[in-house]
Amino acid sequence: MSNQEVGATDLQGAVADCCPRLLKEPLEDGESVELARVFKALGDPVRLRLLSMIATCDGDEVCVCDLTPAFDLSQPTISHHLKLLREAGLISSVRRGTWVYYRLIPETTDRLAAILTRSMKSEEAAS
């Protein structure tokens, strides 16, 4: 094993050990409030679908004009759902002229994945 491989393994272990996990230890008040807001944003089927459409779009971003036709909802309703996703830190937006473009904030979804993932130590202990 090269020094570079050892460094990568150590870094992965350090990241896994430093990240709080919902299944490893109880959350603190502040973090539980923050996470509840994110999960609440994801708890609506329209918002979950919007997030999926933004995350899987070709390129880094998608125009609101490409999102709205996929739903049988008014443009203001779609904008409201997008606002809640943005406030939860799941997406970001930029205005260009009359259109708004949205992109995923992968750090937020990565953090959610890390919080919900059981550590390898927990899995080994369960075996």
PDB file of C-alpha atoms in Angstrom:
ATOM      1  CA  MET A   1       0.000   0.000   0.000  1.00  0.00           C
ATOM      2  CA  SER A   2       1.468   3.373  -0.970  1.00  0.00           C
ATOM      3  CA  ASN A   3       1.686   6.382   1.342  1.00  0.00           C
ATOM      4  CA  GLN A   4      -0.974   8.064  -0.771  1.00  0.00           C
ATOM      5  CA  GLU A   5      -3.380   5.140  -0.217  1.00  0.00           C
ATOM      6  CA  VAL A   6      -2.709   5.196   3.531  1.00  0.00           C
ATOM      7  CA  GLY A   7      -3.420   8.937   3.619  1.00  0.00           C
ATOM      8  CA  ALA A   8      -6.717   8.473   1.752  1.00  0.00           C
ATOM      9  CA  THR A   9      -7.796   5.695   4.113  1.00  0.00           C
ATOM     10  CA  ASP A  10      -6.875   7.778   7.172  1.00  0.00           C
ATOM     11  CA  LEU A  11      -8.795  10.763   5.807  1.00  0.00           C
ATOM     12  CA  GLN A  12     -11.908   8.657   5.158  1.00  0.00           C
ATOM     13  CA  GLY A  13     -11.710   7.304   8.701  1.00  0.00           C
ATOM     14  CA  ALA A  14     -11.281  10.793  10.114  1.00  0.00           C
ATOM     15  CA  VAL A  15     -14.283  12.076   8.166  1.00  0.00           C
ATOM     16  CA  ALA A  16     -16.381   9.120   9.294  1.00  0.00           C
ATOM     17  CA  ASP A  17     -15.369   9.603  12.933  1.00  0.00           C
ATOM     18  CA  CYS A  18     -15.896  13.377  13.020  1.00  0.00           C
ATOM     19  CA  CYS A  19     -19.299  13.504  11.362  1.00  0.00           C
ATOM     20  CA  PRO A  20     -22.257  13.226  13.732  1.00  0.00           C
ATOM     21  CA  ARG A  21     -24.505  10.331  12.861  1.00  0.00           C
ATOM     22  CA  LEU A  22     -28.140  10.086  13.777  1.00  0.00           C
ATOM     23  CA  LEU A  23     -27.700   6.362  14.402  1.00  0.00           C
ATOM     24  CA  LYS A  24     -24.463   6.738  16.382  1.00  0.00           C
ATOM     25  CA  GLU A  25     -25.241   9.376  18.994  1.00  0.00           C
ATOM     26  CA  PRO A  26     -28.102  11.662  20.004  1.00  0.00           C
ATOM     27  CA  LEU A  27     -28.319  14.965  18.173  1.00  0.00           C
ATOM     28  CA  GLU A  28     -27.924  18.242  20.022  1.00  0.00           C
ATOM     29  CA  ASP A  29     -30.841  20.702  20.080  1.00  0.00           C
ATOM     30  CA  GLY A  30     -29.458  23.106  17.480  1.00  0.00           C
ATOM     31  CA  GLU A  31     -28.562  20.396  15.022  1.00  0.00           C
ATOM     32  CA  SER A  32     -31.913  18.657  15.423  1.00  0.00           C
ATOM     33  CA  VAL A  33     -33.739  21.926  14.628  1.00  0.00           C
ATOM     34  CA  GLU A  34     -31.576  22.487  11.554  1.00  0.00           C
ATOM     35  CA  LEU A  35     -31.999  18.910  10.316  1.00  0.00           C
ATOM     36  CA  ALA A  36     -35.745  18.955  10.944  1.00  0.00           C
ATOM     37  CA  ARG A  37     -36.029  21.981   8.658  1.00  0.00           C
ATOM     38  CA  VAL A  38     -34.164  20.132   5.895  1.00  0.00           C
ATOM     39  CA  PHE A  39     -36.190  16.948   6.342  1.00  0.00           C
ATOM     40  CA  LYS A  40     -39.413  18.972   6.417  1.00  0.00           C
ATOM     41  CA  ALA A  41     -38.438  20.517   3.079  1.00  0.00           C
ATOM     42  CA  LEU A  42     -37.862  17.015   1.707  1.00  0.00           C
ATOM     43  CA  GLY A  43     -41.131  15.736   3.207  1.00  0.00           C
ATOM     44  CA  ASP A  44     -43.295  17.165   0.431  1.00  0.00           C
ATOM     45  CA  PRO A  45     -43.597  15.135  -2.821  1.00  0.00           C
ATOM     46  CA  VAL A  46     -43.427  18.234  -5.024  1.00  0.00           C
ATOM     47  CA  ARG A  47     -40.280  19.515  -3.313  1.00  0.00           C
ATOM     48  CA  LEU A  48     -38.680  16.089  -3.371  1.00  0.00           C
ATOM     49  CA  ARG A  49     -39.381  15.816  -7.094  1.00  0.00           C
ATOM     50  CA  LEU A  50     -38.077  19.350  -7.713  1.00  0.00           C
ATOM     51  CA  LEU A  51     -34.871  18.509  -5.860  1.00  0.00           C
ATOM     52  CA  SER A  52     -34.476  15.350  -7.917  1.00  0.00           C
ATOM     53  CA  MET A  53     -35.035  17.249 -11.161  1.00  0.00           C
ATOM     54  CA  ILE A  54     -32.452  19.873 -10.181  1.00  0.00           C
ATOM     55  CA  ALA A  55     -29.922  17.267  -9.037  1.00  0.00           C
ATOM     56  CA  THR A  56     -30.216  15.208 -12.216  1.00  0.00           C
ATOM     57  CA  CYS A  57     -30.368  18.000 -14.784  1.00  0.00           C
ATOM     58  CA  ASP A  58     -27.892  18.122 -17.644  1.00  0.00           C
ATOM     59  CA  GLY A  59     -25.289  20.665 -16.672  1.00  0.00           C
ATOM     60  CA  ASP A  60     -24.910  22.274 -13.296  1.00  0.00           C
ATOM     61  CA  GLU A  61     -28.167  24.200 -13.178  1.00  0.00           C
ATOM     62  CA  VAL A  62     -31.723  24.295 -14.449  1.00  0.00           C
ATOM     63  CA  CYS A  63     -34.009  27.205 -15.258  1.00  0.00           C
ATOM     64  CA  VAL A  64     -37.301  27.536 -13.409  1.00  0.00           C
ATOM     65  CA  CYS A  65     -38.908  27.715 -16.858  1.00  0.00           C
ATOM     66  CA  ASP A  66     -37.854  24.065 -17.385  1.00  0.00           C
ATOM     67  CA  LEU A  67     -39.187  22.931 -13.994  1.00  0.00           C
ATOM     68  CA  THR A  68     -42.657  24.489 -13.990  1.00  0.00           C
ATOM     69  CA  PRO A  69     -44.170  22.564 -16.954  1.00  0.00           C
ATOM     70  CA  ALA A  70     -43.506  19.233 -15.213  1.00  0.00           C
ATOM     71  CA  PHE A  71     -46.179  20.024 -12.594  1.00  0.00           C
ATOM     72  CA  ASP A  72     -49.872  20.753 -12.650  1.00  0.00           C
ATOM     73  CA  LEU A  73     -49.256  23.709 -10.318  1.00  0.00           C
ATOM     74  CA  SER A  74     -49.071  27.450 -10.804  1.00  0.00           C
ATOM     75  CA  GLN A  75     -45.722  29.186 -11.206  1.00  0.00           C
ATOM     76  CA  PRO A  76     -46.070  30.976  -7.832  1.00  0.00           C
ATOM     77  CA  THR A  77     -46.642  27.620  -6.116  1.00  0.00           C
ATOM     78  CA  ILE A  78     -43.534  26.146  -7.743  1.00  0.00           C
ATOM     79  CA  SER A  79     -41.574  29.251  -6.706  1.00  0.00           C
ATOM     80  CA  HIS A  80     -42.784  28.795  -3.117  1.00  0.00           C
ATOM     81  CA  HIS A  81     -41.576  25.174  -3.064  1.00  0.00           C
ATOM     82  CA  LEU A  82     -38.226  26.227  -4.533  1.00  0.00           C
ATOM     83  CA  LYS A  83     -37.926  28.940  -1.882  1.00  0.00           C
ATOM     84  CA  LEU A  84     -38.377  26.362   0.884  1.00  0.00           C
ATOM     85  CA  LEU A  85     -35.714  24.118  -0.661  1.00  0.00           C
ATOM     86  CA  ARG A  86     -33.399  27.129  -0.901  1.00  0.00           C
ATOM     87  CA  GLU A  87     -34.061  28.167   2.722  1.00  0.00           C
ATOM     88  CA  ALA A  88     -33.283  24.612   3.832  1.00  0.00           C
ATOM     89  CA  GLY A  89     -29.886  24.881   2.145  1.00  0.00           C
ATOM     90  CA  LEU A  90     -30.564  22.167  -0.421  1.00  0.00           C
ATOM     91  CA  ILE A  91     -30.388  24.374  -3.522  1.00  0.00           C
ATOM     92  CA  SER A  92     -29.041  27.755  -4.535  1.00  0.00           C
ATOM     93  CA  SER A  93     -30.322  30.154  -7.161  1.00  0.00           C
ATOM     94  CA  VAL A  94     -29.147  32.941  -9.410  1.00  0.00           C
ATOM     95  CA  ARG A  95     -31.277  35.385 -11.383  1.00  0.00           C
ATOM     96  CA  ARG A  96     -30.396  36.090 -14.997  1.00  0.00           C
ATOM     97  CA  GLY A  97     -32.752  38.607 -16.500  1.00  0.00           C
ATOM     98  CA  THR A  98     -36.301  37.399 -15.930  1.00  0.00           C
ATOM     99  CA  TRP A  99     -35.323  33.769 -15.235  1.00  0.00           C
ATOM    100  CA  VAL A 100     -34.001  32.111 -12.103  1.00  0.00           C
ATOM    101  CA  TYR A 101     -31.590  29.186 -12.363  1.00  0.00           C
ATOM    102  CA  TYR A 102     -31.271  26.565  -9.618  1.00  0.00           C
ATOM    103  CA  ARG A 103     -28.491  24.190  -8.663  1.00  0.00           C
ATOM    104  CA  LEU A 104     -28.035  21.508  -6.025  1.00  0.00           C
ATOM    105  CA  ILE A 105     -25.838  22.188  -3.008  1.00  0.00           C
ATOM    106  CA  PRO A 106     -24.169  18.763  -2.801  1.00  0.00           C
ATOM    107  CA  GLU A 107     -22.593  19.452   0.592  1.00  0.00           C
ATOM    108  CA  THR A 108     -26.065  19.439   2.156  1.00  0.00           C
ATOM    109  CA  THR A 109     -27.143  16.142   0.612  1.00  0.00           C
ATOM    110  CA  ASP A 110     -23.726  14.647   1.424  1.00  0.00           C
ATOM    111  CA  ARG A 111     -24.166  15.746   5.044  1.00  0.00           C
ATOM    112  CA  LEU A 112     -27.609  14.143   5.197  1.00  0.00           C
ATOM    113  CA  ALA A 113     -26.184  10.934   3.784  1.00  0.00           C
ATOM    114  CA  ALA A 114     -23.380  10.958   6.363  1.00  0.00           C
ATOM    115  CA  ILE A 115     -25.806  11.542   9.219  1.00  0.00           C
ATOM    116  CA  LEU A 116     -28.048   8.666   8.133  1.00  0.00           C
ATOM    117  CA  THR A 117     -25.258   6.219   7.327  1.00  0.00           C
ATOM    118  CA  ARG A 118     -24.292   3.687   9.922  1.00  0.00           C
ATOM    119  CA  SER A 119     -20.565   3.555  10.609  1.00  0.00           C
ATOM    120  CA  MET A 120     -18.597   0.481   9.633  1.00  0.00           C
ATOM    121  CA  LYS A 121     -17.857  -0.088  13.341  1.00  0.00           C
ATOM    122  CA  SER A 122     -21.604  -0.287  14.103  1.00  0.00           C
ATOM    123  CA  GLU A 123     -22.134  -2.767  11.284  1.00  0.00           C
ATOM    124  CA  GLU A 124     -19.223  -4.925  12.436  1.00  0.00           C
ATOM    125  CA  ALA A 125     -20.492  -4.898  16.028  1.00  0.00           C
ATOM    126  CA  ALA A 126     -23.944  -6.013  14.862  1.00  0.00           C
ATOM    127  CA  SER A 127     -22.447  -9.039  13.048  1.00  0.00           C
TER     128      SER A 127
END
